[in-house]
mmCIF file of C-alpha atoms and ligand atoms in Angstrom:
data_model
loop_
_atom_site.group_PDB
_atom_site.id
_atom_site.type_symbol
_atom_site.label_atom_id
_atom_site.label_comp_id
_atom_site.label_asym_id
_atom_site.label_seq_id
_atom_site.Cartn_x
_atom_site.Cartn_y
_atom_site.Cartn_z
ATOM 1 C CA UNK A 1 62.915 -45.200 5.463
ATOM 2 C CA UNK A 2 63.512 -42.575 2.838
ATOM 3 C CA UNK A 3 66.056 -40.107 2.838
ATOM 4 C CA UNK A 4 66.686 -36.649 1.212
ATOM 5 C CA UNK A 5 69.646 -34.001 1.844
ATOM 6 C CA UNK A 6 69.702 -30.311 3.841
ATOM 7 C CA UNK A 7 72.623 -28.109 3.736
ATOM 8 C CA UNK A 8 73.024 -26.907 7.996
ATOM 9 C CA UNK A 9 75.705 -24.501 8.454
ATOM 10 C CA UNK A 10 78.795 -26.300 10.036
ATOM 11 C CA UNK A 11 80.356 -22.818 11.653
ATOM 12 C CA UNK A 12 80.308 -19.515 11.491
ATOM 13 C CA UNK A 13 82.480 -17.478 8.471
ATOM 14 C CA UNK A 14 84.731 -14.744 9.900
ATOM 15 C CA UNK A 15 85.256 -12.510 6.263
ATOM 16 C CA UNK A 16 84.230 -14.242 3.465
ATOM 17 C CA UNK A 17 82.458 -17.460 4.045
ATOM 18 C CA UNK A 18 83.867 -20.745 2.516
ATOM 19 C CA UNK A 19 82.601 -24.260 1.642
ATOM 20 C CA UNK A 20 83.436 -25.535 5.064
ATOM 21 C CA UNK A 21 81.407 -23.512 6.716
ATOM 22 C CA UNK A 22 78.173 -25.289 5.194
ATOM 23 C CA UNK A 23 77.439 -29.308 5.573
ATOM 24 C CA UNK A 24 75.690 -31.522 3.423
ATOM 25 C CA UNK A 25 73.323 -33.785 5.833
ATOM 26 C CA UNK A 26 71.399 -36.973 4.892
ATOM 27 C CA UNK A 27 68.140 -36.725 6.867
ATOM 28 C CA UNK A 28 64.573 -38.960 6.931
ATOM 29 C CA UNK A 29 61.458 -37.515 4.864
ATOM 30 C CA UNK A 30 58.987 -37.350 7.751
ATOM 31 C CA UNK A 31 55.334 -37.523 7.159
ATOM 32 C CA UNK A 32 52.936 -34.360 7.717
ATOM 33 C CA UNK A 33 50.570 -34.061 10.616
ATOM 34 C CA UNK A 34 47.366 -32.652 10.782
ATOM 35 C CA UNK A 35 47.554 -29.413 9.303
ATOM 36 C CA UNK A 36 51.160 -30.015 7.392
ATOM 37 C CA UNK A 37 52.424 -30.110 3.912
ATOM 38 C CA UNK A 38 55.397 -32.379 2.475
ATOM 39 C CA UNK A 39 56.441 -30.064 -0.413
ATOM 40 C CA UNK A 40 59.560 -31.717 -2.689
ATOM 41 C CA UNK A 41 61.316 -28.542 -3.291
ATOM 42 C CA UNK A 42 62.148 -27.918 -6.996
ATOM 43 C CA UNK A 43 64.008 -24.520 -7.553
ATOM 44 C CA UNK A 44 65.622 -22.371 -4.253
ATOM 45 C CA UNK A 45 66.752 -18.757 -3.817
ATOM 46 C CA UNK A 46 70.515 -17.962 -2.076
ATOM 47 C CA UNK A 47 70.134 -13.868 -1.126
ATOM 48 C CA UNK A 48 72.736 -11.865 0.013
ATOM 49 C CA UNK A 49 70.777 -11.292 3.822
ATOM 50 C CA UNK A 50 71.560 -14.667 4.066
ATOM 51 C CA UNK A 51 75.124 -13.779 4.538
ATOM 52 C CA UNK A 52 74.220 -11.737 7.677
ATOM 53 C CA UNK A 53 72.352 -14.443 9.242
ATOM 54 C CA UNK A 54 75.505 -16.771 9.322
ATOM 55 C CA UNK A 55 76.775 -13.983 12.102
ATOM 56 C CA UNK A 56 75.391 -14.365 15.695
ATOM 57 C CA UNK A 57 74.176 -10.881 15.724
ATOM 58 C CA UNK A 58 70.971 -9.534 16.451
ATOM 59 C CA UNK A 59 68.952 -8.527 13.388
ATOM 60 C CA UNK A 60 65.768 -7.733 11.324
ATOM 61 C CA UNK A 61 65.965 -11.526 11.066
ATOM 62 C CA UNK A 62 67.233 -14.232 13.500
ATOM 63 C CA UNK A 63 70.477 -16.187 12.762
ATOM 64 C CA UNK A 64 71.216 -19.707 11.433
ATOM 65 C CA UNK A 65 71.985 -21.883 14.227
ATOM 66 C CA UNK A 66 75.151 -23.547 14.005
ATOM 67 C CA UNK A 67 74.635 -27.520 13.317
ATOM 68 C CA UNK A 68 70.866 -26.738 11.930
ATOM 69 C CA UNK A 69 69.815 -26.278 8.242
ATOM 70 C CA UNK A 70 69.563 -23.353 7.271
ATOM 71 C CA UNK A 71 66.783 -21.485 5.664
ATOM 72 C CA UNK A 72 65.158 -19.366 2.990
ATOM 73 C CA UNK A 73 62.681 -18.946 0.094
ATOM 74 C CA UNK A 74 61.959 -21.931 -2.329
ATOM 75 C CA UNK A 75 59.127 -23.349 -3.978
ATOM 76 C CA UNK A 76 58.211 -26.746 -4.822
ATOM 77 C CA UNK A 77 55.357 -29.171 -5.388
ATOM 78 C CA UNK A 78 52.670 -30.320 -2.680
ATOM 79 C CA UNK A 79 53.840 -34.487 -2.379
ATOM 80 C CA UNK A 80 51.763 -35.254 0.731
ATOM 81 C CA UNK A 81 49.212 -33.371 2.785
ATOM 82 C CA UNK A 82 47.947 -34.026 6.675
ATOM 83 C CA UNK A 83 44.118 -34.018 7.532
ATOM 84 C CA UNK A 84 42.127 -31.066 7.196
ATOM 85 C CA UNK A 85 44.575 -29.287 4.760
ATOM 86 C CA UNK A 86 43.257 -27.354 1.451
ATOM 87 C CA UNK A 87 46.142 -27.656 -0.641
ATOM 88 C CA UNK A 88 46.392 -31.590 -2.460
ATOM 89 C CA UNK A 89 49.085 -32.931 -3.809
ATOM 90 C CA UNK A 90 50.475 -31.186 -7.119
ATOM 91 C CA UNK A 91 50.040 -27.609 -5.860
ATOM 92 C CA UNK A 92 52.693 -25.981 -6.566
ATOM 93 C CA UNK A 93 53.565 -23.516 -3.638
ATOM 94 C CA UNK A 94 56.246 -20.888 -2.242
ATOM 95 C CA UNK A 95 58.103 -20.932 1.668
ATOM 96 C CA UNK A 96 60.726 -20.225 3.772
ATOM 97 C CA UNK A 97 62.159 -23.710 3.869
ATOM 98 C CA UNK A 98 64.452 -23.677 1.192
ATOM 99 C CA UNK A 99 68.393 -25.006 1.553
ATOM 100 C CA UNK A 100 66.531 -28.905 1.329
ATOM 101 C CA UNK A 101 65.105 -31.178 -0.633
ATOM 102 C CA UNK A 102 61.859 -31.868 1.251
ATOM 103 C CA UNK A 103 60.208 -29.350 3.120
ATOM 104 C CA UNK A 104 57.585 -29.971 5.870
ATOM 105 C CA UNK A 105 55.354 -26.996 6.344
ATOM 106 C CA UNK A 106 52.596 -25.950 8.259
ATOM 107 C CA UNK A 107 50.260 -25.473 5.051
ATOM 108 C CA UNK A 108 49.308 -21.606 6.161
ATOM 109 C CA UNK A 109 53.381 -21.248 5.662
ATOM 110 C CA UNK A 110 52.391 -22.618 2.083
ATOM 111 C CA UNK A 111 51.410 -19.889 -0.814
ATOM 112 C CA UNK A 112 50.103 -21.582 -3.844
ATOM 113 C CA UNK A 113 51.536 -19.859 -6.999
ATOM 114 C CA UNK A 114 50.254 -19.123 -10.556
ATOM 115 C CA UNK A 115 52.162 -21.327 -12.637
ATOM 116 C CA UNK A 116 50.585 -20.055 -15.804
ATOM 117 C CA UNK A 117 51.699 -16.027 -15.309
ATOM 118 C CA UNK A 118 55.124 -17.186 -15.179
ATOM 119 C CA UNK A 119 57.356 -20.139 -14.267
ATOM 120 C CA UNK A 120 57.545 -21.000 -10.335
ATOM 121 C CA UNK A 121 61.082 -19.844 -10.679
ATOM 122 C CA UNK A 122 59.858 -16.400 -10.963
ATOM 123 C CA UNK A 123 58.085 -16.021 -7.281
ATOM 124 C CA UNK A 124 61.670 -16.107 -5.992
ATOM 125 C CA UNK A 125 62.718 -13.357 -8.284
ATOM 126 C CA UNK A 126 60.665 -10.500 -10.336
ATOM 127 C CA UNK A 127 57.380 -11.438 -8.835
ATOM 128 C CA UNK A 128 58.511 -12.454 -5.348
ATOM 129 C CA UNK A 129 60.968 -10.821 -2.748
ATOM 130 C CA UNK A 130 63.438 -9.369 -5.121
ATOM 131 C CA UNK A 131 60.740 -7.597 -7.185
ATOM 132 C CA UNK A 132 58.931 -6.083 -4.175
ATOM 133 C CA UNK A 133 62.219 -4.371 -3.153
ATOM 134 C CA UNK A 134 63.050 -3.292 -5.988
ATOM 135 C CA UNK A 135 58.858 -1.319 -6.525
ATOM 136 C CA UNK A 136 58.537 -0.465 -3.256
ATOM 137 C CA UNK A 137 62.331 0.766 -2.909
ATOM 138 C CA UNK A 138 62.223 2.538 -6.172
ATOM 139 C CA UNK A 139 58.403 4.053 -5.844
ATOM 140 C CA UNK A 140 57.595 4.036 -2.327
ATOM 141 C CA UNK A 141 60.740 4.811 -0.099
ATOM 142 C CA UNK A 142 63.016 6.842 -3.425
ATOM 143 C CA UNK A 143 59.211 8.343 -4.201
ATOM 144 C CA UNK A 144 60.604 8.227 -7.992
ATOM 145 C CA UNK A 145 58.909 10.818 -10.356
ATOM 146 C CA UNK A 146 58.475 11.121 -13.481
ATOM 147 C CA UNK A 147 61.225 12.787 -14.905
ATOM 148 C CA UNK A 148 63.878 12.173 -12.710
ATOM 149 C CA UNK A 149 67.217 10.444 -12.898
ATOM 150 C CA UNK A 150 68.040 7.505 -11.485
ATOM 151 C CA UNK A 151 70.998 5.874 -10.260
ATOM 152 C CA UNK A 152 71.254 1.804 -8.847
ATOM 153 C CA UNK A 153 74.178 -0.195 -7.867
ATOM 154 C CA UNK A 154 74.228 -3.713 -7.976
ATOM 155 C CA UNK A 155 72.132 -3.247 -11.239
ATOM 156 C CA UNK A 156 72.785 -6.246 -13.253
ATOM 157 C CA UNK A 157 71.185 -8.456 -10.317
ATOM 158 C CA UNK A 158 67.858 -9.185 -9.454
ATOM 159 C CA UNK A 159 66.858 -6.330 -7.514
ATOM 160 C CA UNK A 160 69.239 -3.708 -9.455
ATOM 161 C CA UNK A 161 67.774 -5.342 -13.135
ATOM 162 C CA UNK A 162 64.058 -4.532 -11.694
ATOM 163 C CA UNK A 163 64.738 -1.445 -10.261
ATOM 164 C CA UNK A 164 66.439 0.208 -13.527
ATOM 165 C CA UNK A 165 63.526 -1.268 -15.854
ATOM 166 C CA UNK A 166 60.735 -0.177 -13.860
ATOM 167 C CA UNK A 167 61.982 3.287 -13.581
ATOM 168 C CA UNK A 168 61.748 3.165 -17.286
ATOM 169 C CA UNK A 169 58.733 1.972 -17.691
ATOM 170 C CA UNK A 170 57.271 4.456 -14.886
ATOM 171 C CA UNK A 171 58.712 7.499 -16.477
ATOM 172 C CA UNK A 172 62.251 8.317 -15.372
ATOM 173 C CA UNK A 173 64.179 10.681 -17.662
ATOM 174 C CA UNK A 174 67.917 8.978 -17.121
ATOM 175 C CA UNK A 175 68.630 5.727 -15.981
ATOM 176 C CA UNK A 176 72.157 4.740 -14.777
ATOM 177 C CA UNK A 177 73.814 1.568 -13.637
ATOM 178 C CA UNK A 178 76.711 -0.333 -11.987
ATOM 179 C CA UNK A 179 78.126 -3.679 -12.431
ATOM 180 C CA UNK A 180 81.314 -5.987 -12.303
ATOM 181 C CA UNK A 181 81.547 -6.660 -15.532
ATOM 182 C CA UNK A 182 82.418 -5.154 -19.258
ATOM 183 C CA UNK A 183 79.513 -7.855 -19.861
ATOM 184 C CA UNK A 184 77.226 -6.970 -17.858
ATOM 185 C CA UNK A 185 77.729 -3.215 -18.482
ATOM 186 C CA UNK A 186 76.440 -4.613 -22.118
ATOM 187 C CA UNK A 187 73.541 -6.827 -20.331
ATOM 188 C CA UNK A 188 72.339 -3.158 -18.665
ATOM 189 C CA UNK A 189 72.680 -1.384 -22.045
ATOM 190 C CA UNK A 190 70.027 -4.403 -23.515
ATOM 191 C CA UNK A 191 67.667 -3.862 -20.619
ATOM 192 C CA UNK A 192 67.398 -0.374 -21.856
ATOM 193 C CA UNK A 193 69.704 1.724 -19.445
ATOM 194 C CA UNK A 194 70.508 4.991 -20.975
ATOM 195 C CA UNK A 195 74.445 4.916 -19.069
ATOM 196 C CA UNK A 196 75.811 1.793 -17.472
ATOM 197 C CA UNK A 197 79.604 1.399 -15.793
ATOM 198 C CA UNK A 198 81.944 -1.174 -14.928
ATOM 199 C CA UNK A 199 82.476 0.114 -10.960
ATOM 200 C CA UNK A 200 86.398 -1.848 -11.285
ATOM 201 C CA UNK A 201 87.051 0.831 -14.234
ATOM 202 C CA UNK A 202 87.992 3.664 -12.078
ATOM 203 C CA UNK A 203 86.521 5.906 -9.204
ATOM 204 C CA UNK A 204 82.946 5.656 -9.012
ATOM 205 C CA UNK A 205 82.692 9.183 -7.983
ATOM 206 C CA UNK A 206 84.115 9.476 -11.727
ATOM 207 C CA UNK A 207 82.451 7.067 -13.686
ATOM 208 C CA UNK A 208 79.066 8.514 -11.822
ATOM 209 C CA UNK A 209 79.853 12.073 -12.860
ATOM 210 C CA UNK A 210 80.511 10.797 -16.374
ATOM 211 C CA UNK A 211 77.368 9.100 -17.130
ATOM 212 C CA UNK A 212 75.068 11.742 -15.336
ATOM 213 C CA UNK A 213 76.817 14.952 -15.779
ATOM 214 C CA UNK A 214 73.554 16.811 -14.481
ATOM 215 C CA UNK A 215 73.696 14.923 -11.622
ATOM 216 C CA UNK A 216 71.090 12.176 -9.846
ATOM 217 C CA UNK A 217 67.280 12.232 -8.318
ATOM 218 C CA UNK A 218 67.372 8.801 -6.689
ATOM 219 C CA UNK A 219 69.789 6.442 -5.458
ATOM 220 C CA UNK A 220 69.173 2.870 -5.304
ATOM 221 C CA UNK A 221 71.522 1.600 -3.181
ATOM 222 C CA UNK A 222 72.296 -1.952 -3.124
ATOM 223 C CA UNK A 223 76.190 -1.422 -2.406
ATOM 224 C CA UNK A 224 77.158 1.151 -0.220
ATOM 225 C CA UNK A 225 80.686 2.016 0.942
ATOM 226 C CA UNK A 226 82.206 4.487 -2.495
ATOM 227 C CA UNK A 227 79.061 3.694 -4.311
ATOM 228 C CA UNK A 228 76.811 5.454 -1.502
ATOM 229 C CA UNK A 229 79.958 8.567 -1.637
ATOM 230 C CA UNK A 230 79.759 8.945 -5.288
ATOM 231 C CA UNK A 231 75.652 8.947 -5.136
ATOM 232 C CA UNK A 232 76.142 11.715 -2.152
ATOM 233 C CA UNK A 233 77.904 13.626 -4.414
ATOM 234 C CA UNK A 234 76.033 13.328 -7.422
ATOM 235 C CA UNK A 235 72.811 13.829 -5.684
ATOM 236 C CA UNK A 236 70.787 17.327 -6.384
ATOM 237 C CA UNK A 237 69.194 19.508 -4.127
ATOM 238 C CA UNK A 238 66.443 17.001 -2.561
ATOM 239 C CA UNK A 239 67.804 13.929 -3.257
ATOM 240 C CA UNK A 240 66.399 10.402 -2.229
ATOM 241 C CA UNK A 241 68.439 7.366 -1.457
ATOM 242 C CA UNK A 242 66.400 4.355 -0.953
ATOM 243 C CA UNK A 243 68.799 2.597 1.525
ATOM 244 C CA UNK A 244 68.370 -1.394 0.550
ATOM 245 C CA UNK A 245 71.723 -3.474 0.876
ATOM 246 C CA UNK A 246 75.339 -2.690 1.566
ATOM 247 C CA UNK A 247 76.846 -5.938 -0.268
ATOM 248 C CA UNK A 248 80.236 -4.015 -0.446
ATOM 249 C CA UNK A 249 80.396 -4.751 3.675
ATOM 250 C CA UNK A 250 78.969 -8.030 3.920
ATOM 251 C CA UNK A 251 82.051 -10.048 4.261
ATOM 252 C CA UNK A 252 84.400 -7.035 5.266
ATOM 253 C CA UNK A 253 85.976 -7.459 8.431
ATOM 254 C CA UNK A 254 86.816 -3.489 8.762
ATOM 255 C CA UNK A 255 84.200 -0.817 9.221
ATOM 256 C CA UNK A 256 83.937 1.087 5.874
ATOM 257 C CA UNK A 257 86.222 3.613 4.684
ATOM 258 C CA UNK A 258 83.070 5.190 3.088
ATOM 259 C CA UNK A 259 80.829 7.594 2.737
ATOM 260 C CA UNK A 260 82.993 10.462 4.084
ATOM 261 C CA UNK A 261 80.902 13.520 2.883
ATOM 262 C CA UNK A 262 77.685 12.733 4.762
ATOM 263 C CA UNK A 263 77.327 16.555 5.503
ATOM 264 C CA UNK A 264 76.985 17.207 1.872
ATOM 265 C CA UNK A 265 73.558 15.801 2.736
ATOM 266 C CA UNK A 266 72.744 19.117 5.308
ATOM 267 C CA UNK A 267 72.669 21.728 2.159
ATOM 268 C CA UNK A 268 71.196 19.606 -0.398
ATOM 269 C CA UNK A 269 68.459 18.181 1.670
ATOM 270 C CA UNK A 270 68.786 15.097 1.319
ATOM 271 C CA UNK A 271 66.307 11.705 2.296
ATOM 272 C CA UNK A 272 68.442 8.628 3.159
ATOM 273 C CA UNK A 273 66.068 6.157 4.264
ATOM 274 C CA UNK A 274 66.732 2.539 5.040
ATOM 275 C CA UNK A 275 63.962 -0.005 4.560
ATOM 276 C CA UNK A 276 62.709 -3.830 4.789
ATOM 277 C CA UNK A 277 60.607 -5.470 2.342
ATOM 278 C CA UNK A 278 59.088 -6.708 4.545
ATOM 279 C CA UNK A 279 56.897 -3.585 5.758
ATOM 280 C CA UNK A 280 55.857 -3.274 2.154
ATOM 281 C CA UNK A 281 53.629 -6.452 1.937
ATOM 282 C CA UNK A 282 50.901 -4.079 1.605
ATOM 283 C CA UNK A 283 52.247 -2.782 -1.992
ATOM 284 C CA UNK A 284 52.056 -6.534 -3.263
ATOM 285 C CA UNK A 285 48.968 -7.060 -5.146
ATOM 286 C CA UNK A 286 49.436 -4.093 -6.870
ATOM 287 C CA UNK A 287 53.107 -4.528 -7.464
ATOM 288 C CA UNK A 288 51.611 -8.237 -8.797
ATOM 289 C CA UNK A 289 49.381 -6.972 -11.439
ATOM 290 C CA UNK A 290 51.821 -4.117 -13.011
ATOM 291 C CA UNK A 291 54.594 -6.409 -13.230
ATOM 292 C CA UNK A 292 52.441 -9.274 -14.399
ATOM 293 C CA UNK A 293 51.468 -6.418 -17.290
ATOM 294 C CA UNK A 294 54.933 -5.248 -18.156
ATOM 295 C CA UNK A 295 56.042 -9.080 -18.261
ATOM 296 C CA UNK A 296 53.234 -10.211 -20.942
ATOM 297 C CA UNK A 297 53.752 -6.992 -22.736
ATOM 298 C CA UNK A 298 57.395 -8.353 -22.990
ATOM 299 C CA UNK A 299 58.185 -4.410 -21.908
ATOM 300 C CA UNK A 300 59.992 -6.040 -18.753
ATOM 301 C CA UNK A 301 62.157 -8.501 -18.539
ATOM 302 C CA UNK A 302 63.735 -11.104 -15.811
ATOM 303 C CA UNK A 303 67.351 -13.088 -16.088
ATOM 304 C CA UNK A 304 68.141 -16.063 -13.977
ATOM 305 C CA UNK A 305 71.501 -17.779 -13.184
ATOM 306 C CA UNK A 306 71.114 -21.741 -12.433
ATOM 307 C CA UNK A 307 72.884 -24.102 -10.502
ATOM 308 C CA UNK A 308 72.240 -27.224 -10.422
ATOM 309 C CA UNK A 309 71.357 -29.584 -7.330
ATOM 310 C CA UNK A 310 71.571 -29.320 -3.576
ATOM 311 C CA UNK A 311 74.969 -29.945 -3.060
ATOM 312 C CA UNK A 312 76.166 -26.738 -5.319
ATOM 313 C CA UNK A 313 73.747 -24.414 -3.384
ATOM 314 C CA UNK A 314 76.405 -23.172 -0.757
ATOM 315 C CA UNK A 315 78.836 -22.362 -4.134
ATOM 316 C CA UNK A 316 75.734 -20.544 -5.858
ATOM 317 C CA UNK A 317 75.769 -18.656 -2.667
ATOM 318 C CA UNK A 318 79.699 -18.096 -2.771
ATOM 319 C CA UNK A 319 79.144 -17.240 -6.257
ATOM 320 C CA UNK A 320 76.314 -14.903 -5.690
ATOM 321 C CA UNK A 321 78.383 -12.948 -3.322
ATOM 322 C CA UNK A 322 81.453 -12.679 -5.833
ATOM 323 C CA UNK A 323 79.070 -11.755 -8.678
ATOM 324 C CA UNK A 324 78.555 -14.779 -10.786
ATOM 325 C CA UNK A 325 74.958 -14.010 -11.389
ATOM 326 C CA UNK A 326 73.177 -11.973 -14.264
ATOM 327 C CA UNK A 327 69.768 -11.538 -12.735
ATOM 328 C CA UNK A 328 68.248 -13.574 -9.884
ATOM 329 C CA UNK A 329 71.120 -16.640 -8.550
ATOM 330 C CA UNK A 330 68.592 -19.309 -7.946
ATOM 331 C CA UNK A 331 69.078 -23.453 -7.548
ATOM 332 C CA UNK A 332 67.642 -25.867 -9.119
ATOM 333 C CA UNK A 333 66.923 -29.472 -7.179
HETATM 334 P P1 NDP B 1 72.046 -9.577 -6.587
HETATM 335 O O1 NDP B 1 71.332 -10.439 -7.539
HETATM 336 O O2 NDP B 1 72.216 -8.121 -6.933
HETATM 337 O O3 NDP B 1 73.455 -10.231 -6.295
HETATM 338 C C1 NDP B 1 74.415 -9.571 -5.550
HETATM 339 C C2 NDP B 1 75.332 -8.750 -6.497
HETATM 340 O O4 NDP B 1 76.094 -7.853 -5.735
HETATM 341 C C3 NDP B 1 76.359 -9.598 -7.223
HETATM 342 O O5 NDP B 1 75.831 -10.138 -8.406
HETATM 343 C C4 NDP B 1 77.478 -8.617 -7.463
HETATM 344 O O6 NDP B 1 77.383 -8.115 -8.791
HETATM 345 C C5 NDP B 1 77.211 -7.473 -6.487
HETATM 346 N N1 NDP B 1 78.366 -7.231 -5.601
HETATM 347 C C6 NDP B 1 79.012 -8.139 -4.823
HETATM 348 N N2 NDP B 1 80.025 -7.526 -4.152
HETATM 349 C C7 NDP B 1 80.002 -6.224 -4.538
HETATM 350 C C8 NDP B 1 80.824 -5.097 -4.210
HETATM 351 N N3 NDP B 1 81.853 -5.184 -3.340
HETATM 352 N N4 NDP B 1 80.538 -3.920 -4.803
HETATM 353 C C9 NDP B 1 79.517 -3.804 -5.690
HETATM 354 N N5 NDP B 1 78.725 -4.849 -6.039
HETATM 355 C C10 NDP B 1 78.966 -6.038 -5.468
HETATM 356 O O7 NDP B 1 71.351 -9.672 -5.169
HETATM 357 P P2 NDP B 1 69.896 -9.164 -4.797
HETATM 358 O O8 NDP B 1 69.311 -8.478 -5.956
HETATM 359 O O9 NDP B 1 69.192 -10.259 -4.161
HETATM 360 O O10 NDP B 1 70.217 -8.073 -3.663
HETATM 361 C C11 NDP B 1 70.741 -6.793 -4.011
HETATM 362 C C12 NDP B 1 70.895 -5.978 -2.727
HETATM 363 O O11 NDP B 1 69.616 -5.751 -2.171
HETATM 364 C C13 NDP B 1 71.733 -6.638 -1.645
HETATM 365 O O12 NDP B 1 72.502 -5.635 -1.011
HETATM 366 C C14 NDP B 1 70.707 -7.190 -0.707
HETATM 367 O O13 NDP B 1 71.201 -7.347 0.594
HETATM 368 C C15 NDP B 1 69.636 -6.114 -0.802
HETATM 369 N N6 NDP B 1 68.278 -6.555 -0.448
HETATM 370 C C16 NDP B 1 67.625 -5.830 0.504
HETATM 371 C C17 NDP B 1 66.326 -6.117 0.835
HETATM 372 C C18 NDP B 1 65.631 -5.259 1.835
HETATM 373 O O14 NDP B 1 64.526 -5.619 2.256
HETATM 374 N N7 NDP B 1 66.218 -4.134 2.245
HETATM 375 C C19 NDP B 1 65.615 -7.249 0.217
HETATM 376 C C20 NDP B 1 66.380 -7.925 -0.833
HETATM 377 C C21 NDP B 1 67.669 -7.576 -1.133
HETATM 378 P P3 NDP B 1 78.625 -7.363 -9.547
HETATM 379 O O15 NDP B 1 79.165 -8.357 -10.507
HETATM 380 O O16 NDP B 1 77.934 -6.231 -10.193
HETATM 381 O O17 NDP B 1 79.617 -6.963 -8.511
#
């Protein structure tokens, strides 16, 4: 019988996860049944929600069971297909069943991707999840204009990278950005920020003030905690915050310390709006086509961090969470 490998997760983190809470498991390569897909998985995605589903909390989306592999976006190729299936074998398609080597699928949980717009890497990155966040969060929920200034957290990663291009591209006056980094502050100057700051440098409230002294249109916020304060702060009269992530709390173990001037939001009135990709599927196709434009322009552009094999996905997740990646944190099997 063959065999391939799953990752399940072995027990729940408390704070930061660690390797031992993730277990590599030998399992057989089962055959589809009518209406099923084998698909050998080539490249999968590790995403920061993921760290929320390792909690047994109720949420936008349920939790990994203990002893079970886990899940999440991947794509691969089409190996074997049950009767009465479309797809044939060589299709190369995105799903949820990432975190293993083989995937069986009911083929409707199958999307066949356009390998020739870009590679299937990209459907887990700037033309997939991460890039429909980053449009609809950016046009749709922050309702961007023209002229505006725009602040994003987290920028140097896949969402944050998207988020400060496209409001380029779409018109925005000022573009700012934080990262971990010295290097990625230089990454976010190359991607055509006009301000970009290292968040360890000193208070964001500061560094925020510094590189928009007139003060911000839109937050994207990917961080929250001091990030979300300094925004609140720096936000004019009318503000939008397009709430997406709060990676700053992910692993705490303490409720925030921040934001603290909330009220500030009363006299400028503000929008702080919270939102789920997943409610914008209806912006896709046309999120598809600009971005497909921008990237065969060569006026956008998409960074990915690889690791290498199954094994190494629950440290690409680890690493993902400490800031390893430039770009999308993907792994290849
Ligand atoms: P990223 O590629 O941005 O990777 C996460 C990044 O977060 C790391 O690279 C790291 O970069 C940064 N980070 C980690 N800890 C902190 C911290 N304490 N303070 C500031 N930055 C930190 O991930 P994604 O682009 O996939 O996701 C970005 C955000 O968007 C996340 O909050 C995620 O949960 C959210 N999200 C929300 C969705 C929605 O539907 N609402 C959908 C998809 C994503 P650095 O080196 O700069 O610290």
């Amino acid at each position: 019988m063959t065999t391939a490998r799953e990752i399940h997760l072995a027990s729940r983190p408390a704070g930061w996860p660690t390797p031992d809470n993730f277990r590599l498991v030998e399992v057989p390569v089962p055959d589809p049944g009518p209406g099923q897909v084998l698909v050998r998985n080539q490249v999968m995605s590790v995403d920061p929600y993921m760290r929320g589903r390792m909690n047994d909390v109720k949420s936008y989306v349920p939790p990994f069971q203990v002893g079970a592999a886990l899940d999440g976006g991947a794509v691969g190729e089409v190996v074997a297909v049950g009767e009465g299936v479309e797809l044939a074998p060589g299709d190369v398609v995105l799903h949820g069943l990432g975190w293993r080597e083989y995937a069986l699928l009911e083929a409707r949980a199958a999307r066949p991707v356009d390998p020739t717009l870009a590679p299937a890497s990209a459907y887990l990155g700037a033309l997939g999840m991460p890039g429909l966040t980053a449009y609809a969060g950016l046009l749709d929920v922050a309702a961007m204009k023209p002229g505006e200034t725009v602040f994003v957290s987290a920028a140097a990663g896949a969402v944050g990278s998207l988020v400060g291009q496209i409001a380029k591209l779409r018109g925005a006056a000022r573009v700012v950005g934080s990262a971990g980094s010295p290097a990625k502050v230089d990454y976010l100057r190359e991607l055509g920020f006009d301000a970009a700051f290292d968040y360890h440098a000193g208070p964001v409230r500061e560094s925020l003030r510094a590189a928009a002294p007139e003060g911000i249109d839109v937050y994207f916020d990917n961080v929250g905690g001091d990030h979300l304060e300094a925004a609140i702060s720096a936000l004019r009269n009318h503000g939008r915050v397009a709430l997406c992530g709060a990676i700053s709390q992910y692993n705490a173990t303490e409720p925030p310390a921040a934001p603290r001037n909330l009220a500030l939001a009363i006299g400028k009135r503000l929008t702080l709006r919270g939102f789920i990709v997943g409610d914008h599927a209806h912006l896709r196709d046309a999120f598809v086509a600009e971005l497909a434009g921008w990237l065969s322009s060569g006026q956008l552009r998409y960074d990915e961090t690889f690791v290498d094999g199954l094994p190494n996905a629950p440290e690409a997740f680890l690493g993902l969470l400490r800031g390893d990646n430039l770009g999308k944190m993907l792994v290849r099997l």
